[in-house]
Tab-separated table of C-alpha atoms in Angstrom:
chain	number	residue	atom	x	y	z
A	27	UNK	CA	-11.916	-12.688	24.379
A	28	UNK	CA	-12.218	-13.378	20.659
A	29	UNK	CA	-8.966	-13.844	18.751
A	30	UNK	CA	-8.670	-11.807	15.536
A	31	UNK	CA	-8.046	-13.837	12.439
A	32	UNK	CA	-5.685	-13.667	9.477
A	33	UNK	CA	-6.285	-15.066	6.000
A	34	UNK	CA	-2.843	-15.397	4.452
A	35	UNK	CA	-1.436	-16.234	1.045
A	36	UNK	CA	1.998	-16.823	2.597
A	37	UNK	CA	1.859	-20.603	2.315
A	38	UNK	CA	0.552	-20.865	-1.244
A	39	UNK	CA	2.977	-22.439	-3.703
A	40	UNK	CA	4.465	-19.361	-5.362
A	41	UNK	CA	7.910	-18.530	-6.695
A	42	UNK	CA	10.270	-17.272	-4.009
A	43	UNK	CA	10.637	-13.491	-3.849
A	44	UNK	CA	11.485	-10.818	-1.259
A	45	UNK	CA	7.773	-9.943	-1.074
A	46	UNK	CA	6.822	-13.552	-0.362
A	47	UNK	CA	9.501	-13.879	2.309
A	48	UNK	CA	8.231	-10.683	3.964
A	49	UNK	CA	4.697	-12.057	3.842
A	50	UNK	CA	5.753	-15.309	5.493
A	51	UNK	CA	7.647	-13.414	8.198
A	52	UNK	CA	4.653	-11.146	8.867
A	53	UNK	CA	2.330	-14.144	9.102
A	54	UNK	CA	4.591	-16.073	11.476
A	55	UNK	CA	4.984	-13.024	13.725
A	56	UNK	CA	1.210	-12.516	13.814
A	57	UNK	CA	0.878	-16.113	15.042
A	58	UNK	CA	3.229	-15.307	17.912
A	59	UNK	CA	0.980	-12.384	18.828
A	60	UNK	CA	-2.023	-14.675	19.160
A	61	UNK	CA	-3.820	-14.211	15.844
A	62	UNK	CA	-5.632	-17.173	14.357
A	63	UNK	CA	-4.028	-17.883	10.970
A	64	UNK	CA	-5.568	-19.700	7.997
A	65	UNK	CA	-4.095	-20.198	4.549
A	66	UNK	CA	-5.975	-19.215	1.394
A	67	UNK	CA	-4.897	-19.522	-2.270
A	68	UNK	CA	-3.708	-16.431	-4.197
A	69	UNK	CA	-6.280	-16.959	-6.984
A	70	UNK	CA	-9.098	-19.236	-8.103
A	71	UNK	CA	-7.011	-21.415	-10.450
A	72	UNK	CA	-7.660	-24.552	-8.426
A	73	UNK	CA	-10.501	-23.634	-6.097
A	74	UNK	CA	-12.736	-21.871	-8.667
A	75	UNK	CA	-14.411	-19.354	-6.333
A	76	UNK	CA	-14.193	-17.432	-3.069
A	77	UNK	CA	-16.329	-19.877	-1.095
A	78	UNK	CA	-13.958	-22.720	-1.974
A	79	UNK	CA	-10.936	-20.508	-1.262
A	80	UNK	CA	-12.165	-20.258	2.349
A	81	UNK	CA	-13.322	-23.877	2.561
A	82	UNK	CA	-10.865	-24.737	5.346
A	83	UNK	CA	-11.512	-21.578	7.353
A	84	UNK	CA	-13.940	-22.391	10.202
A	85	UNK	CA	-17.050	-20.329	10.797
A	86	UNK	CA	-16.626	-18.169	13.892
A	87	UNK	CA	-19.054	-18.372	16.807
A	88	UNK	CA	-19.266	-14.565	16.926
A	89	UNK	CA	-18.304	-11.814	14.522
A	90	UNK	CA	-14.530	-11.723	14.422
A	91	UNK	CA	-12.223	-9.063	12.943
A	92	UNK	CA	-10.048	-10.399	10.137
A	93	UNK	CA	-7.156	-9.331	7.946
A	94	UNK	CA	-6.178	-10.605	4.540
A	95	UNK	CA	-2.406	-10.758	4.093
A	96	UNK	CA	-1.313	-11.246	0.512
A	97	UNK	CA	-0.802	-9.580	-2.823
A	98	UNK	CA	-3.082	-6.792	-4.085
A	99	UNK	CA	-6.244	-8.410	-5.461
A	100	UNK	CA	-8.594	-7.148	-8.138
A	101	UNK	CA	-11.588	-5.178	-6.883
A	102	UNK	CA	-13.857	-8.090	-7.778
A	103	UNK	CA	-11.750	-10.659	-5.940
A	104	UNK	CA	-11.578	-8.457	-2.841
A	105	UNK	CA	-15.363	-8.144	-2.777
A	106	UNK	CA	-15.837	-11.887	-3.249
A	107	UNK	CA	-13.411	-12.835	-0.465
A	108	UNK	CA	-14.891	-10.138	1.808
A	109	UNK	CA	-18.395	-11.537	1.347
A	110	UNK	CA	-17.282	-15.168	1.699
A	111	UNK	CA	-15.533	-14.231	4.952
A	112	UNK	CA	-18.669	-12.462	6.225
A	113	UNK	CA	-20.609	-15.658	5.603
A	114	UNK	CA	-18.264	-17.250	8.159
A	115	UNK	CA	-18.705	-14.406	10.664
A	116	UNK	CA	-15.341	-12.863	9.756
A	117	UNK	CA	-15.297	-9.135	8.986
A	118	UNK	CA	-12.189	-7.905	7.137
A	119	UNK	CA	-10.926	-4.590	8.473
A	120	UNK	CA	-11.770	-2.753	5.256
A	121	UNK	CA	-15.039	-3.010	3.373
A	122	UNK	CA	-14.703	-3.275	-0.427
A	123	UNK	CA	-15.212	0.490	-0.752
A	124	UNK	CA	-12.681	1.222	2.008
A	125	UNK	CA	-10.199	-1.099	0.309
A	126	UNK	CA	-10.447	0.847	-2.947
A	127	UNK	CA	-10.344	4.220	-1.172
A	128	UNK	CA	-7.003	3.354	0.384
A	129	UNK	CA	-5.446	1.314	-2.425
A	130	UNK	CA	-6.396	3.036	-5.693
A	131	UNK	CA	-4.559	6.340	-6.047
A	132	UNK	CA	-7.254	8.282	-7.872
A	133	UNK	CA	-9.791	7.215	-5.222
A	134	UNK	CA	-7.523	8.438	-2.404
A	135	UNK	CA	-6.221	11.612	-4.031
A	136	UNK	CA	-9.271	13.879	-3.551
A	137	UNK	CA	-9.029	13.313	0.210
A	138	UNK	CA	-5.287	13.971	0.512
A	139	UNK	CA	-4.740	16.470	-2.322
A	140	UNK	CA	-3.601	19.199	0.084
A	141	UNK	CA	-0.992	16.873	1.629
A	142	UNK	CA	0.647	15.411	-1.485
A	143	UNK	CA	2.155	16.636	-4.788
A	144	UNK	CA	-0.260	17.705	-7.524
A	145	UNK	CA	-1.400	14.680	-9.522
A	146	UNK	CA	-3.398	14.206	-12.712
A	147	UNK	CA	-5.144	11.090	-14.006
A	148	UNK	CA	-5.122	10.007	-17.648
A	149	UNK	CA	-6.945	7.103	-19.272
A	150	UNK	CA	-5.311	7.226	-22.705
A	151	UNK	CA	-1.928	8.067	-24.204
A	152	UNK	CA	-3.564	10.915	-26.145
A	153	UNK	CA	-4.178	12.740	-22.874
A	154	UNK	CA	-0.425	13.151	-22.346
A	155	UNK	CA	-0.615	16.410	-24.335
A	156	UNK	CA	-2.872	17.833	-21.632
A	157	UNK	CA	-0.331	16.907	-18.945
A	158	UNK	CA	2.390	18.885	-20.700
A	159	UNK	CA	0.197	21.977	-20.359
A	160	UNK	CA	-0.529	21.399	-16.657
A	161	UNK	CA	2.747	20.145	-15.141
A	162	UNK	CA	6.422	20.957	-15.610
A	163	UNK	CA	8.800	18.169	-16.633
A	164	UNK	CA	10.249	16.030	-15.178
A	165	UNK	CA	7.151	14.277	-13.783
A	166	UNK	CA	6.627	11.089	-11.795
A	167	UNK	CA	4.532	8.452	-13.583
A	168	UNK	CA	2.763	5.527	-11.932
A	169	UNK	CA	-0.237	3.282	-12.316
A	170	UNK	CA	-3.360	3.765	-10.218
A	171	UNK	CA	-2.203	0.816	-8.090
A	172	UNK	CA	1.609	0.742	-8.234
A	173	UNK	CA	4.647	2.427	-9.748
A	174	UNK	CA	7.708	0.771	-11.242
A	175	UNK	CA	10.236	2.710	-9.181
A	176	UNK	CA	11.909	-0.539	-8.087
A	177	UNK	CA	13.202	-0.863	-11.657
A	178	UNK	CA	14.844	2.544	-11.656
A	179	UNK	CA	14.461	6.222	-12.499
A	180	UNK	CA	13.686	5.809	-16.204
A	181	UNK	CA	10.752	3.483	-15.406
A	182	UNK	CA	8.870	6.088	-13.383
A	183	UNK	CA	10.152	9.555	-14.329
A	184	UNK	CA	9.464	11.274	-17.657
A	185	UNK	CA	11.769	14.110	-18.679
A	186	UNK	CA	9.784	14.987	-21.822
A	187	UNK	CA	6.424	14.524	-23.512
A	188	UNK	CA	7.799	11.642	-25.599
A	189	UNK	CA	9.057	9.832	-22.484
A	190	UNK	CA	5.663	10.401	-20.835
A	191	UNK	CA	3.917	8.802	-23.801
A	192	UNK	CA	6.269	5.810	-23.624
A	193	UNK	CA	5.801	5.286	-19.876
A	194	UNK	CA	2.037	5.692	-20.144
A	195	UNK	CA	1.888	3.136	-22.967
A	196	UNK	CA	3.854	0.648	-20.864
A	197	UNK	CA	1.677	1.183	-17.784
A	198	UNK	CA	-1.590	0.857	-19.676
A	199	UNK	CA	-0.343	-2.556	-20.805
A	200	UNK	CA	0.202	-3.560	-17.152
A	201	UNK	CA	-3.371	-3.963	-15.935
A	202	UNK	CA	-2.355	-5.069	-12.437
A	203	UNK	CA	-0.484	-1.795	-11.908
A	204	UNK	CA	-2.706	0.682	-13.745
A	205	UNK	CA	-6.254	-0.738	-13.965
A	206	UNK	CA	-6.639	1.487	-17.004
A	207	UNK	CA	-5.438	4.676	-15.306
A	208	UNK	CA	-2.030	6.348	-15.249
A	209	UNK	CA	-1.150	8.950	-12.615
A	210	UNK	CA	1.181	11.815	-13.549
A	211	UNK	CA	2.558	13.729	-10.581
A	212	UNK	CA	4.716	16.714	-9.765
A	213	UNK	CA	8.132	15.237	-9.039
A	214	UNK	CA	8.897	15.517	-5.324
A	215	UNK	CA	12.621	15.909	-4.705
A	216	UNK	CA	13.138	13.956	-1.474
A	217	UNK	CA	16.196	14.153	0.748
A	218	UNK	CA	18.434	11.164	0.109
A	219	UNK	CA	21.961	9.838	0.468
A	220	UNK	CA	21.613	6.547	-1.454
A	221	UNK	CA	20.384	5.239	-4.784
A	222	UNK	CA	19.242	1.860	-6.086
A	223	UNK	CA	18.955	1.174	-9.817
A	224	UNK	CA	19.676	4.937	-10.208
A	225	UNK	CA	16.512	5.771	-8.225
A	226	UNK	CA	17.110	8.022	-5.172
A	227	UNK	CA	16.064	6.328	-1.932
A	228	UNK	CA	14.306	9.272	-0.351
A	229	UNK	CA	13.870	9.917	3.351
A	230	UNK	CA	10.531	8.160	3.610
A	231	UNK	CA	8.556	6.394	6.334
A	232	UNK	CA	5.607	4.010	6.256
A	233	UNK	CA	2.949	4.451	8.931
A	234	UNK	CA	0.043	2.063	9.572
A	235	UNK	CA	-3.153	3.567	10.986
A	236	UNK	CA	-6.272	1.756	12.171
A	237	UNK	CA	-9.346	3.889	12.845
A	238	UNK	CA	-7.205	6.903	13.636
A	239	UNK	CA	-4.733	5.035	15.882
A	240	UNK	CA	-1.071	4.556	14.973
A	241	UNK	CA	-0.345	0.830	14.811
A	242	UNK	CA	3.320	0.983	13.831
A	243	UNK	CA	5.790	2.834	11.670
A	244	UNK	CA	9.289	2.471	10.274
A	245	UNK	CA	11.789	3.596	7.653
A	246	UNK	CA	10.697	2.699	4.134
A	247	UNK	CA	14.040	1.406	2.829
A	248	UNK	CA	16.235	-1.437	4.021
A	249	UNK	CA	19.914	-0.985	4.857
A	250	UNK	CA	22.005	1.603	6.665
A	251	UNK	CA	21.032	5.182	5.964
A	252	UNK	CA	22.242	8.262	7.859
A	253	UNK	CA	18.799	9.834	7.341
A	254	UNK	CA	16.895	6.945	8.933
A	255	UNK	CA	16.660	8.241	12.513
A	256	UNK	CA	14.089	10.884	13.394
A	257	UNK	CA	14.332	13.462	16.130
A	258	UNK	CA	11.423	13.459	18.566
A	259	UNK	CA	10.013	16.552	16.880
A	260	UNK	CA	10.337	14.962	13.418
A	261	UNK	CA	8.665	11.783	14.635
A	262	UNK	CA	5.717	13.758	15.954
A	263	UNK	CA	5.452	15.585	12.632
A	264	UNK	CA	5.534	12.370	10.561
A	265	UNK	CA	2.938	10.607	12.697
A	266	UNK	CA	0.657	13.652	12.863
A	267	UNK	CA	0.738	13.967	9.065
A	268	UNK	CA	-0.040	10.270	8.643
A	269	UNK	CA	-2.965	10.548	11.078
A	270	UNK	CA	-4.240	13.614	9.258
A	271	UNK	CA	-4.245	11.695	5.971
A	272	UNK	CA	-5.893	8.674	7.599
A	273	UNK	CA	-8.608	10.803	9.179
A	274	UNK	CA	-9.367	12.425	5.824
A	275	UNK	CA	-9.566	9.130	3.958
A	276	UNK	CA	-12.712	6.985	4.320
A	277	UNK	CA	-10.860	3.751	5.020
A	278	UNK	CA	-10.455	1.953	8.349
A	279	UNK	CA	-7.005	0.413	7.983
A	280	UNK	CA	-4.389	2.062	5.805
A	281	UNK	CA	-0.707	2.596	5.304
A	282	UNK	CA	0.524	6.142	4.728
A	283	UNK	CA	3.929	6.875	3.215
A	284	UNK	CA	5.424	10.166	4.391
A	285	UNK	CA	8.585	11.734	2.956
A	286	UNK	CA	10.793	14.764	3.539
A	287	UNK	CA	11.661	17.009	0.614
A	288	UNK	CA	14.999	18.660	0.025
A	289	UNK	CA	13.298	21.860	1.196
A	290	UNK	CA	12.720	20.045	4.540
A	291	UNK	CA	8.945	19.925	4.136
A	292	UNK	CA	7.039	16.747	5.013
A	293	UNK	CA	4.553	15.415	2.463
A	294	UNK	CA	2.321	12.382	1.986
A	295	UNK	CA	3.641	10.228	-0.857
A	296	UNK	CA	0.709	7.827	-1.150
A	297	UNK	CA	-1.590	5.516	0.782
A	298	UNK	CA	-2.478	1.828	0.591
A	299	UNK	CA	-4.811	-0.732	2.109
A	300	UNK	CA	-2.840	-1.819	5.175
A	301	UNK	CA	-3.655	-5.466	4.474
A	302	UNK	CA	-1.570	-5.461	1.288
A	303	UNK	CA	1.197	-3.031	2.229
A	304	UNK	CA	4.764	-4.130	2.871
A	305	UNK	CA	6.053	-3.640	6.400
A	306	UNK	CA	9.323	-1.956	5.463
A	307	UNK	CA	11.508	-1.661	8.593
A	308	UNK	CA	8.645	-1.791	11.090
A	309	UNK	CA	9.274	-3.997	14.168
A	310	UNK	CA	6.608	-6.636	13.628
A	311	UNK	CA	5.991	-8.107	17.080
A	312	UNK	CA	5.088	-4.734	18.661
A	313	UNK	CA	3.085	-3.978	15.522
A	314	UNK	CA	0.884	-7.073	15.783
A	315	UNK	CA	0.539	-6.715	19.551
A	316	UNK	CA	-0.679	-3.130	19.121
A	317	UNK	CA	-3.135	-4.033	16.363
A	318	UNK	CA	-4.555	-6.875	18.428
A	319	UNK	CA	-5.103	-4.443	21.311
A	320	UNK	CA	-7.014	-2.109	19.002
A	321	UNK	CA	-9.204	-4.893	17.648
């Protein structure tokens, strides 16, 4: 039986951070589950190209499923690593198109529009005027790749047209988060009991899905929270909604974030390529064991 393979950036020399520690923990747990694990650099600074980045990864005797664990790459870098891996008989779980479909919000949105708050895409600050005609303030503001909600409410919520212009200007300057596109969304009021940096920590769950199968799921936020536990009926609702989003989206391996509004409705928050999504509070050993079974 072939052993699936992981290409990880966990052991590259990077500054310590919670994200890096989570990546190391995920990689070490995957090893325990029987995955082959090989280290690759997080960029081409020293190795120059994708072929050199995989220089120490052995060619597989037969086509082998692979995952890339690391930080969100550019579209070009993903394609280059994907093709270099294929040359070694390693097929990453998502093709370059599937990667973008899951990771880039405006690529995913048309497939999940009926499951998530109304969202508009702008490519210039001048387009903010249009938003004011389409959506009611306050609005949630994020890049096509990531938001800045970890920094607090004022970094991702605009209460007025002027604040929207300011947030859009900041995001356009952050290429790794926006890739030239800013997403303006109806603000979903999620149930919550806690805040961090004045941002409400909503009742939200992350679900990983591979080819329509649930791989694992868990509460999005760390720490004690009276809203963390789901009833059996709620669990079924969350997982069914995540599967519905995954089935609609042309991507093999994705994460789906599902939240509950103050009106007690369940909505999809966003999706991501499962290879580059944090694991939140998901128990990792059962997660990797389940994924290996599916591969």
